[in-house]
Coordinates of C-alpha atoms and ligand atoms in Angstrom, one line a residue:
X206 CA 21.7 82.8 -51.2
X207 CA 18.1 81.9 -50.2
X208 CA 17.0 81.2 -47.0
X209 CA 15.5 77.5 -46.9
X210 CA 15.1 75.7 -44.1
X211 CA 18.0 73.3 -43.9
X212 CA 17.6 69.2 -44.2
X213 CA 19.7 66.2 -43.1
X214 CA 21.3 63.6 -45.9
X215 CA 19.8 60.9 -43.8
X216 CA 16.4 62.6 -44.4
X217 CA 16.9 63.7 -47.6
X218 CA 17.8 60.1 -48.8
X219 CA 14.9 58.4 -47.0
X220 CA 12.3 60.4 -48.1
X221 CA 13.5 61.0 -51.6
X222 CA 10.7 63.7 -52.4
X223 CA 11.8 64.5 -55.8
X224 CA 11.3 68.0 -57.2
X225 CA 11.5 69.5 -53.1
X226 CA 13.8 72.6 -53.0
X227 CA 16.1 72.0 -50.1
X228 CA 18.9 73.5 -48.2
X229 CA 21.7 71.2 -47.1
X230 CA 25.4 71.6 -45.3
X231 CA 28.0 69.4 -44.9
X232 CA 31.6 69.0 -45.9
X233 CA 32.9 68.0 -48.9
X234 CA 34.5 64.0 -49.4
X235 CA 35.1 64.3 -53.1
X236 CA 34.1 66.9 -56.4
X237 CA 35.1 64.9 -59.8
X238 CA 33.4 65.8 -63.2
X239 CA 34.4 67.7 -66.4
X240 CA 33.9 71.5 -67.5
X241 CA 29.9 70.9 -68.0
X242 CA 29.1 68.9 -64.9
X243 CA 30.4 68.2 -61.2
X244 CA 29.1 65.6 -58.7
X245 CA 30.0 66.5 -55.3
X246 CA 29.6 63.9 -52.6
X247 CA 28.2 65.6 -49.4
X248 CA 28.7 63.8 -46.0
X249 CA 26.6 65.9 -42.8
X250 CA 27.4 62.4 -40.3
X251 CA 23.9 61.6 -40.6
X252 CA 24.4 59.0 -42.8
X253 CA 26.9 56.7 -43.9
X254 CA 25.6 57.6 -47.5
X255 CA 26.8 60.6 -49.1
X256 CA 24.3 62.9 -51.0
X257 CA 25.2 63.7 -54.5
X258 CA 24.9 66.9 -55.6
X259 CA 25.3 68.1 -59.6
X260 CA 26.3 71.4 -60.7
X261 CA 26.4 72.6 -64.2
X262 CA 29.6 74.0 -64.0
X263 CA 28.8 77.1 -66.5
X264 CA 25.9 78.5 -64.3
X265 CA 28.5 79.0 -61.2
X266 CA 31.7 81.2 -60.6
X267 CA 34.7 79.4 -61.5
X268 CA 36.3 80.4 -58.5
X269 CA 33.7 79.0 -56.1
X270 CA 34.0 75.6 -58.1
X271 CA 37.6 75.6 -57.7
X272 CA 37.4 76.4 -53.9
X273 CA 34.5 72.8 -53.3
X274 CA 37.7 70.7 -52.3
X275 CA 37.7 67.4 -50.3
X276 CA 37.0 68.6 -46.9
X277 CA 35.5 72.0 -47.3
X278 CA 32.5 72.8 -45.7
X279 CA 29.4 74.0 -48.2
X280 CA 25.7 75.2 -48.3
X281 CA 23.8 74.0 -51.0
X282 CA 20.1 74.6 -52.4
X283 CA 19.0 72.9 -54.7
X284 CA 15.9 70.7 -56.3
X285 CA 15.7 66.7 -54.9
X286 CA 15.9 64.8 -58.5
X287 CA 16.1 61.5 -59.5
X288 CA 19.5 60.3 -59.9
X289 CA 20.5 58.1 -63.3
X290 CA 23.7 57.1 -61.3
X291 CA 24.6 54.1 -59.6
X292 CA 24.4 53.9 -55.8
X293 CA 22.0 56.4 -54.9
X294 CA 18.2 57.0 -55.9
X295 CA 18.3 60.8 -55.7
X296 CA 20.5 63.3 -56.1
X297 CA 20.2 67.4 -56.0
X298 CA 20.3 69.6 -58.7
X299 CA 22.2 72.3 -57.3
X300 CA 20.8 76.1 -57.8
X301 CA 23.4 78.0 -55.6
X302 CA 26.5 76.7 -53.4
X303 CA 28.4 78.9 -50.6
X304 CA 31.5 77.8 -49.3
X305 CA 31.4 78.0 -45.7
X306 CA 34.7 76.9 -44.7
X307 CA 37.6 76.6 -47.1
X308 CA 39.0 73.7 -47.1
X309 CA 43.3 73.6 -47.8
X310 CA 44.1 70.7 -49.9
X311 CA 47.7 70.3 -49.4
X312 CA 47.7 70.4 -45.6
X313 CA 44.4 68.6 -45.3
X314 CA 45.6 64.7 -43.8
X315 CA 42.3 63.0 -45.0
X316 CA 42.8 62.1 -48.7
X317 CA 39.9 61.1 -50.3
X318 CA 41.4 57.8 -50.1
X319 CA 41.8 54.5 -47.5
X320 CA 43.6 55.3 -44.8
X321 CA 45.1 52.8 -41.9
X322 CA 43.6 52.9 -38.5
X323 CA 47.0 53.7 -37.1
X324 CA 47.2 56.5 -39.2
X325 CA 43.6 57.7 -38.0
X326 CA 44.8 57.6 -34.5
X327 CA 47.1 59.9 -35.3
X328 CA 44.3 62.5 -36.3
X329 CA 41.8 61.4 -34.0
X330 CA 40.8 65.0 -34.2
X331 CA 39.8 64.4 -38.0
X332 CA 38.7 60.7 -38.1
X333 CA 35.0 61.5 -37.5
X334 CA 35.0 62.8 -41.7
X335 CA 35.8 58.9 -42.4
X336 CA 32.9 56.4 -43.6
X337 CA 34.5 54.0 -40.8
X338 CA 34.3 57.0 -37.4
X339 CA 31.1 58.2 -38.8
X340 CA 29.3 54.5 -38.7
X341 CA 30.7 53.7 -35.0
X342 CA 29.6 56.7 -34.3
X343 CA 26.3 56.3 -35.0
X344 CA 26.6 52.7 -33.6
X345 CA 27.9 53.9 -29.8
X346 CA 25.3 56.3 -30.0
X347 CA 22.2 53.7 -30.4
X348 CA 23.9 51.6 -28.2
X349 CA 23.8 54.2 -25.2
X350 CA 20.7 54.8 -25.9
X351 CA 19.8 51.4 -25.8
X352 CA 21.1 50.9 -22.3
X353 CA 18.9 53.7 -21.0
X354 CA 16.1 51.8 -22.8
X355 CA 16.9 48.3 -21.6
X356 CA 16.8 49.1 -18.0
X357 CA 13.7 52.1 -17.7
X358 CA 11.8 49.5 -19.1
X359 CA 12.5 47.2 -16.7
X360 CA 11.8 49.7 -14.0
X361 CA 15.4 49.8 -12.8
X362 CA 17.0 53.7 -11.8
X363 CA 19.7 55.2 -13.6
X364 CA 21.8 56.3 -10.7
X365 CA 25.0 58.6 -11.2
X366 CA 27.9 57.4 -8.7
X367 CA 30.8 59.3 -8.2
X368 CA 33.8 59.9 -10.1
X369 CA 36.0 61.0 -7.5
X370 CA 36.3 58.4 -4.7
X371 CA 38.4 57.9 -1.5
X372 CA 37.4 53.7 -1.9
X373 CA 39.6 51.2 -4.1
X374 CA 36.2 49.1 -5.6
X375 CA 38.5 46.6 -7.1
X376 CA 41.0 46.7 -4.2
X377 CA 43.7 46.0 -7.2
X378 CA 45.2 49.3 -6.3
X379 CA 44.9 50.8 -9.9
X380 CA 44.1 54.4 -9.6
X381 CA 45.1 57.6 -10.8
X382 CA 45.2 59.9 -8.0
X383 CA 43.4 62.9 -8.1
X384 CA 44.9 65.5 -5.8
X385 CA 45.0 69.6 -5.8
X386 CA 48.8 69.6 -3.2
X387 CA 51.7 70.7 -5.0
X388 CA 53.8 68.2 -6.3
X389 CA 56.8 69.7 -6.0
X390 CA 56.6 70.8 -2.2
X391 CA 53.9 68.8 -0.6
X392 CA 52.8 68.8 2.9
X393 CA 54.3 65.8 5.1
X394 CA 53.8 64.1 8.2
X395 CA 55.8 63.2 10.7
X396 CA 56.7 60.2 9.4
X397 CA 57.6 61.7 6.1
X398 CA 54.6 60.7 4.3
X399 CA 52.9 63.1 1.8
X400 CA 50.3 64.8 4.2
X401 CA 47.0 64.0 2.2
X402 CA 44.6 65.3 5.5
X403 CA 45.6 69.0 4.1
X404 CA 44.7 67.7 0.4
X405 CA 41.3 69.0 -1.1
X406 CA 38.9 66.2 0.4
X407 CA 41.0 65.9 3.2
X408 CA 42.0 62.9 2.8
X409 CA 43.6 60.9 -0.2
X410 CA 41.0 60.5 -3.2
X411 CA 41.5 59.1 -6.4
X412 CA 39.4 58.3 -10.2
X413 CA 37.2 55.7 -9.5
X414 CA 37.5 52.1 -11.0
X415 CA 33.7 51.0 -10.5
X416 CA 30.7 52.5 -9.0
X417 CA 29.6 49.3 -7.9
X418 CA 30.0 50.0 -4.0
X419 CA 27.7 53.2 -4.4
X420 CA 25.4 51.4 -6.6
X421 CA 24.9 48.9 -3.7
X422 CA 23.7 51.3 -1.5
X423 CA 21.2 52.6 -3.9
X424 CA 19.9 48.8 -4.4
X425 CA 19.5 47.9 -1.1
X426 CA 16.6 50.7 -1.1
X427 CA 15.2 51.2 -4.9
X428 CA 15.6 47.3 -5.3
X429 CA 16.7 47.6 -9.1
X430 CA 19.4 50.4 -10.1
X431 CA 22.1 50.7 -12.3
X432 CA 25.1 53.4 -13.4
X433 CA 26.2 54.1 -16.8
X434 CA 29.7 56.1 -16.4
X435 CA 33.1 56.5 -17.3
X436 CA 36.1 54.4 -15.1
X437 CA 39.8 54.7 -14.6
X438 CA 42.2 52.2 -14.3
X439 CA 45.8 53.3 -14.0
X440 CA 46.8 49.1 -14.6
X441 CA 49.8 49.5 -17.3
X442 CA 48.2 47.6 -19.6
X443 CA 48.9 48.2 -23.7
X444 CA 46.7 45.6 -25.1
X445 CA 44.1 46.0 -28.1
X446 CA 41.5 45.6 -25.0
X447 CA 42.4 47.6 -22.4
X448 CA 41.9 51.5 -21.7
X449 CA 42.7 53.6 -19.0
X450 CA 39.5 55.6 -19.3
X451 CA 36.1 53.2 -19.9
X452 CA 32.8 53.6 -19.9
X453 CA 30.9 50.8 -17.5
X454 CA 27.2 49.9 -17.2
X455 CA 26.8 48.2 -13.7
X456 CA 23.3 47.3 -12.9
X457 CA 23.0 46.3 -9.0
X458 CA 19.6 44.4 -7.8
X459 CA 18.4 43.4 -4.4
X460 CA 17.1 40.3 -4.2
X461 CA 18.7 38.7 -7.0
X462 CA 21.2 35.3 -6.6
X463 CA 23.8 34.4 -9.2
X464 CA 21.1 32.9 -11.5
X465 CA 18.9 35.6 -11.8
X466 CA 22.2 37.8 -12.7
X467 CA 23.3 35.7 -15.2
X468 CA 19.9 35.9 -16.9
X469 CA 20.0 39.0 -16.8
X470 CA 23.2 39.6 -18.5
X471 CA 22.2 37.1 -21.5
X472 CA 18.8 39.0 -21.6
X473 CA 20.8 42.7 -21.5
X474 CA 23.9 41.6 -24.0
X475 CA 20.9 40.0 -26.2
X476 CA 18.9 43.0 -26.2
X477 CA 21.8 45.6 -27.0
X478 CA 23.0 43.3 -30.0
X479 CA 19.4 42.6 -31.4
X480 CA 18.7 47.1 -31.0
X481 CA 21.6 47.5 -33.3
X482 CA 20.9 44.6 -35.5
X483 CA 17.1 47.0 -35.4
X484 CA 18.5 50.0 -35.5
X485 CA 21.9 50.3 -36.8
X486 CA 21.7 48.1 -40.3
X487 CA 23.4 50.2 -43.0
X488 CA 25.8 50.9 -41.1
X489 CA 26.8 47.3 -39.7
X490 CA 26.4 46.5 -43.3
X491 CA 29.3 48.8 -44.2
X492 CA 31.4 48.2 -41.3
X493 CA 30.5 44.1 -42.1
X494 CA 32.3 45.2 -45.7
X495 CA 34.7 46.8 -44.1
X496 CA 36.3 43.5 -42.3
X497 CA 35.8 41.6 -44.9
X498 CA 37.9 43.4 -47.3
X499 CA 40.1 44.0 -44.0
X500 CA 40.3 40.2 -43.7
X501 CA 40.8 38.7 -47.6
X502 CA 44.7 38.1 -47.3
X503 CA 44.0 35.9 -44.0
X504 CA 43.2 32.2 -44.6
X505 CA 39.9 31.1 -44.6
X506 CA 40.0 29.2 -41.3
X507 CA 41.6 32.4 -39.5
X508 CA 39.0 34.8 -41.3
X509 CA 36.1 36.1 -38.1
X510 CA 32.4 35.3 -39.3
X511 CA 30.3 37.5 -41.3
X512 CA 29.7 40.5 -38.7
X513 CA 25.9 40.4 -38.9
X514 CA 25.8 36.6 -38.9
X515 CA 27.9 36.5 -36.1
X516 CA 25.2 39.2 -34.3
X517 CA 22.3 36.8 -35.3
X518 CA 24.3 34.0 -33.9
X519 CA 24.8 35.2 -30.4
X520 CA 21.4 36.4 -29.9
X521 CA 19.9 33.3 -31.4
X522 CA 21.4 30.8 -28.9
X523 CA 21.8 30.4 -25.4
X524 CA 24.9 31.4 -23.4
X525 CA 27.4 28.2 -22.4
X526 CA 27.3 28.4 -18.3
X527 CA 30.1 26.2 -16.5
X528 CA 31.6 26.6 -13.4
X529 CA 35.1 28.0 -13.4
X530 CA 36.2 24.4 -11.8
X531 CA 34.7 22.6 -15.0
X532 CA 36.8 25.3 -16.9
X533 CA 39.9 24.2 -15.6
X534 CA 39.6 20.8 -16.3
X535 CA 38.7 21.7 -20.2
X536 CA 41.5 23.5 -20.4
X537 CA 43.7 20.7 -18.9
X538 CA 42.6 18.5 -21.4
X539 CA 42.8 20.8 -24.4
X540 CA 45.3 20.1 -27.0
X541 CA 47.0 23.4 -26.6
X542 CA 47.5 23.0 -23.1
X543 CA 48.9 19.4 -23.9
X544 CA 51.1 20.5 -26.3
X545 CA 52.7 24.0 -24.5
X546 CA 51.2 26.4 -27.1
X547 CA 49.2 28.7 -24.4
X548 CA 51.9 31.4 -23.6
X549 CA 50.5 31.2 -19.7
X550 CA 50.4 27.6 -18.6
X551 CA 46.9 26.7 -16.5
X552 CA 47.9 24.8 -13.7
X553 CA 44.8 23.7 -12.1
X554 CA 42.3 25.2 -9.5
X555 CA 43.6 29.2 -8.6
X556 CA 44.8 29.7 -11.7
X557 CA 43.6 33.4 -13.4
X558 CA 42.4 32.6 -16.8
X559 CA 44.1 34.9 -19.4
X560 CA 42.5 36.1 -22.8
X561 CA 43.9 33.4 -24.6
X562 CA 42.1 30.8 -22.1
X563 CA 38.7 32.5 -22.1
X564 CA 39.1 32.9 -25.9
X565 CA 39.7 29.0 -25.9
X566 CA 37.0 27.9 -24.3
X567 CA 34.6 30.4 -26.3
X568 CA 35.9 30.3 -29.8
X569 CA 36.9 26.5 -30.3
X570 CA 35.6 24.7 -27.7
X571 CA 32.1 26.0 -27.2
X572 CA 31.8 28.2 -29.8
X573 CA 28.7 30.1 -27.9
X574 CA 29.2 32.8 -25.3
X575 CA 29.8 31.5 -22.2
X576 CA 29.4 32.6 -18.7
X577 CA 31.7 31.0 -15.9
X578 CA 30.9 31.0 -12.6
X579 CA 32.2 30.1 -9.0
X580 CA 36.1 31.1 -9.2
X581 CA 38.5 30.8 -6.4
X582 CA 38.1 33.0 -3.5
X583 CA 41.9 34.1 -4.0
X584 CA 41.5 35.4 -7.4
X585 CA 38.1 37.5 -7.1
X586 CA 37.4 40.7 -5.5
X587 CA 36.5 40.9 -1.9
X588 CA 32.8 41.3 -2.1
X589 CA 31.6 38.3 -4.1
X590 CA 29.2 36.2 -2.2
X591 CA 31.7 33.2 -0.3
X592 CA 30.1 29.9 -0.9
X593 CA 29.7 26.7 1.6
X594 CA 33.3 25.1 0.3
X595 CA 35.2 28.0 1.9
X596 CA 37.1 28.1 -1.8
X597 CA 35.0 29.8 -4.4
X598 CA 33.3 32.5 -4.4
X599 CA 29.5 33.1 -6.6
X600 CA 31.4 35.5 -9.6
X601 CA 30.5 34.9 -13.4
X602 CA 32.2 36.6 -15.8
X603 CA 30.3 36.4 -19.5
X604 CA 33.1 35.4 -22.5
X605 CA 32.8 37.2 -25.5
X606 CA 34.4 35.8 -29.3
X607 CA 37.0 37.6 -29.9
X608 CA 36.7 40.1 -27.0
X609 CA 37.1 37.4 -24.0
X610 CA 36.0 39.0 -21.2
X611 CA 33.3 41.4 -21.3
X612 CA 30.9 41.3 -18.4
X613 CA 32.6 40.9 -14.8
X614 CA 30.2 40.1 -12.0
X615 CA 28.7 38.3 -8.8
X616 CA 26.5 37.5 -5.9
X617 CA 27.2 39.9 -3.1
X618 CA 28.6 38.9 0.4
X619 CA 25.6 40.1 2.1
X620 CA 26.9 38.7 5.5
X621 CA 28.5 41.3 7.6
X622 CA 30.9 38.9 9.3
X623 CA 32.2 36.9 6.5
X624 CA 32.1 40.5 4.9
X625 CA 34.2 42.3 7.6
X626 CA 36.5 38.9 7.9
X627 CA 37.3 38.9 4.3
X628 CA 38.0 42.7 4.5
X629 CA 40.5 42.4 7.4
X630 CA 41.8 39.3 5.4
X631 CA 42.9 41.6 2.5
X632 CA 44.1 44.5 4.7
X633 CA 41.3 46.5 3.6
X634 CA 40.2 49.8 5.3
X635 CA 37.5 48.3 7.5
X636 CA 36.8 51.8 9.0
X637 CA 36.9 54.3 6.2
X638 CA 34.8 51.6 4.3
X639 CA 32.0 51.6 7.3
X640 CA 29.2 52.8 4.9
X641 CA 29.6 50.1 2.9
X642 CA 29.4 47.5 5.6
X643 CA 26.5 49.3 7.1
X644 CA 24.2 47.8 4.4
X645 CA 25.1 44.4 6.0
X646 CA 23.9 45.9 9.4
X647 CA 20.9 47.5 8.5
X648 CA 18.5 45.3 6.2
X649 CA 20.7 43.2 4.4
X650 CA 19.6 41.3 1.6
X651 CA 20.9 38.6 -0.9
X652 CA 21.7 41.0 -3.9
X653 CA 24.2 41.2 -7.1
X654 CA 24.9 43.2 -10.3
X655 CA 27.8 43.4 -13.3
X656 CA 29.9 45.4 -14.8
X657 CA 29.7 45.5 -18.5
X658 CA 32.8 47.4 -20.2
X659 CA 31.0 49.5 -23.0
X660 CA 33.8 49.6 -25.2
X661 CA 34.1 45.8 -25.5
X662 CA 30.5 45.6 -26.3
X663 CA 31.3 48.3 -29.0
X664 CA 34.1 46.0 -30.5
X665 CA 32.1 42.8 -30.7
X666 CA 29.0 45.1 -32.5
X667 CA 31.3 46.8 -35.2
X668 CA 33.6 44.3 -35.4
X669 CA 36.4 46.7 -34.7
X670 CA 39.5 45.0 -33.2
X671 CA 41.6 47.7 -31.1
X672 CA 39.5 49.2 -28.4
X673 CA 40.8 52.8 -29.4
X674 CA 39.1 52.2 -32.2
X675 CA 35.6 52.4 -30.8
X676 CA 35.6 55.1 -28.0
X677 CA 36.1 59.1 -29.8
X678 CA 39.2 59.8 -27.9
X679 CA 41.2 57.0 -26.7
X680 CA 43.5 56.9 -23.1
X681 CA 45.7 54.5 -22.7
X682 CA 49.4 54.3 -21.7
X683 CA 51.3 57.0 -22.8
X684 CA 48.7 58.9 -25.0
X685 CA 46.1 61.4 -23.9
X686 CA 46.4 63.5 -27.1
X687 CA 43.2 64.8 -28.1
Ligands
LIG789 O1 35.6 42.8 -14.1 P1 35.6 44.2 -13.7 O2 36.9 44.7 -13.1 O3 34.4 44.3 -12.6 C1 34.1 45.4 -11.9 O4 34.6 46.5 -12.0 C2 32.9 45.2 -11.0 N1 32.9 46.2 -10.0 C3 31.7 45.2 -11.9 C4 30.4 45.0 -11.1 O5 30.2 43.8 -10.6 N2 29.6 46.0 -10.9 O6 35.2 45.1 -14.9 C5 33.9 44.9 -15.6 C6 34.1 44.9 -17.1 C7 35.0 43.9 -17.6 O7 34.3 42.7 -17.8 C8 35.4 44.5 -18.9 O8 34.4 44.3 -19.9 C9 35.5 46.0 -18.6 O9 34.7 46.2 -17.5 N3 36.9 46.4 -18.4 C10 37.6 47.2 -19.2 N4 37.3 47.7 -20.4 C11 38.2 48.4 -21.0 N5 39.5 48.7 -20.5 C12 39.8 48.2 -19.3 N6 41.0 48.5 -18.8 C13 38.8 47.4 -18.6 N7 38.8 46.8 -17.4 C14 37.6 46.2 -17.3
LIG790 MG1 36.8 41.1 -14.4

């Protein structure tokens, strides 16, 4: 076969230079047609579009027809022509095809049919070939990209924090421990305890939950920083939200109060929808299909909005910001809170708001995003900035439709004393965390940042609605196939 240099389908459809010989390669999603005439569609990932390409059946080896099967890889050249069918302005006259990589039929999973998402998970090795993997994709691609682009233009650092950590951020005590001892004979003290000193660090480390605490350190010197890397949590938690691997953008900024951090979040959650709404159309536009044929046996009122619509929406209006205390008392008055339908009761100040709260308040009360602020000291982690009514502390946590939670945040406690008090308070390692408190010693400043889970921004922009849906290769409880 002749040597031509080889274009994308993307590239290929855009330009739509007809009567260009080309070269393209991709695998196979379907081959229909008669004795005289085949269209193959052609899928490279570049494109939610497949390229069509014809062949006149009696200019090529019957055997080489026979072996273009759903899922085989092929080489085509060919001549860009205008296509008479529906759905596609050009197609490509094909001049010679090579198989690449045979393709079995009968063992290959991924009929050229639907298939459920549960069944995709299953062959999450496969799942990229579909329409739906190929579009989020695309989509989590643009949106990293967009975070990179968000913040260098607002002249804040990309900093890379650690993975491996002997701190518990969080202080919820939700780690995976990451340890080279072996587990069958490990060294002990003389108390009995596993021996960690004689571990790798030499001392106990684990996968962090947040780089937050690192991230402070680099703000309280570059003024405006912010990490973009993957967390652990080891919390046993099997919902359509939660992984145990994540990917978390936390920007941290000196000299910022909880005001400037919450406009901040609206500008950042605003920019990231509008770059895919920019960027990412024809594919939003299939995945917007997608739910809605997903959705047509619900009743209307249960049926989500339109997913572009609902993109417009958010970043056409302003965020909903309320104090957690304000919260509370809509809750207390809400119907399903008179009537016993939430499944965990709300019973005044201290009590954690669940997803079914937060959704409340978002999706039939306010029916905006909303960003709470000021919740109980007792329920919030031990850095948030304490405020004068020795109860609350300056945290805001942004409420997503459908997602609830999606940004968790604060003020920092940029007091040493109150610092150091609430660590002792909570039993906290005061001394192995002394780099941390040094920051209050040294040039302390008012400061804050967020943490915004990547994959619950990825749900709310494709609409997805199971979080293993939206990151390539899914941890959660129980499954680290792949
Ligand atoms: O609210 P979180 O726990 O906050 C922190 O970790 C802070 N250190 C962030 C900061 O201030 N720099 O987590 C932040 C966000 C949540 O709002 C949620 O979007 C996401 O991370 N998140 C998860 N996403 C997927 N799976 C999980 N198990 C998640 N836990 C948190
Ligand atoms: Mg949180």
């Amino acid at each position: 076969m002749e040597q031509i240099r080889r274009s994308k389908v993307a590239a290929i459809l855009k330009e739509a230079e007809v009567g260009k010989e080309v070269n393209v390669k991709g695998w196979v999603r379907t081959r229909r047609g008669n004795k005289f005439v085949n269209f193959i569609a052609l899928n490279d990932g570049s494109s939610i579009h497949n390229l069509q390409i014809v062949a006149d059946v009696p200019k090529f080896d019957e055997g080489l027809i026979k072996r273009i099967t759903t899922g085989a890889a092929i080489s085509v050249n060919g001549v860009i022509s205008e296509s008479s069918g529906k759905g596609q302005k050009v197609e490509i006259q094909a001049t010679s095809i090579d198989v690449l990589g045979d393709c079995n039929a009968d063992e290959y999973p991924l009929q050229p049919k639907k298939h459920s998402l549960e069944f995709l998970r299953e062959i999450a090795h496969l799942r990229f070939r579909t329409n739906t993997f190929g579009a989020i994709t695309r989509v989590r691609h643009s949106m990293i990209f967009a975070v990179h682009n968000f913040f260098s233009q607002k002249g804040f650092y990309n900093i890379h924090t650690p993975i491996i950590t002997s701190s518990d951020a969080e202080g919820a005590g939700e780690m995976f421990r990451v340890t080279t001892l072996d587990m069958n004979k490990p060294p002990k003290t003389e108390e009995g305890d596993v021996d960690y000193s004689q571990d790798f660090f030499g001392k106990g480390t684990h996968l962090t939950v947040s780089g937050q605490l690192e991230g402070e350190l680099a703000a309280l010197a570059m003024s405006e920083i912010y990490t973009f890397g993957p967390t652990f949590r080891a919390e046993n938690s099997n919902t359509t939200r939660h992984l145990a691997e994540f990917w978390m953008i936390e920007p941290e900024m000196a000299f910022y109060d909880l005001d400037d951090n919450m406009d901040l979040a609206e500008e950042f959650t605003k920019y990231m929808i509008n770059y895919a709404l920019e960027n990412c159309m024809e594919d939003l536009e299939f995945l917007s299909n997608r739910l809605q044929e997903e959705e047509k046996g619900k009743k209307a009122e249960d049926r989500s909005m339109e997913l572009i619509e609902k993109l417009r929406f958010v970043v056409e209006n302003d965020y909903i910001r309320l104090t957690y205390t304000e919260a509370i008392e809509i809750l207390m008055n809400s119907k399903p809170h008179k009537k016993g339908k939430f499944q965990y009761p709300v019973n005044g100040f201290g009590s954690d708001l669940q997803a079914e709260h937060e959704r409340f308040l978002v999706e039939k009360h306010f029916k905006k995003p909303v960003i709470l602020t000021d919740y109980p000291m007792s329920i919030k982690a031990f850095y948030m900035k304490q405020s004068d009514d020795g109860k609350t502390v300056r945290a805001m946590d942004v409420l997503f439709p459908q997602i609830g939670e999606i940004i968790g945040g604060s003020q920092r406690e940029e007091s040493y004393d109150k610092l150091l008090e609430r660590m002792k308070a909570l039993d906290l390692p005061e001394k192995e965390m002394y780099w941390y408190l040094d920051t209050r010693r040294f040039g302390s400043v008012p400061h804050s940042g967020f943490g915004l889970g990547f994959e619950r921004l990825m749900l709310f922009v494709t609409g997805m609605t199971n979080i293993r849906d939206v990151i390539p290769f899914p941890r959660s409880p129980k499954n680290a196939e792949f």
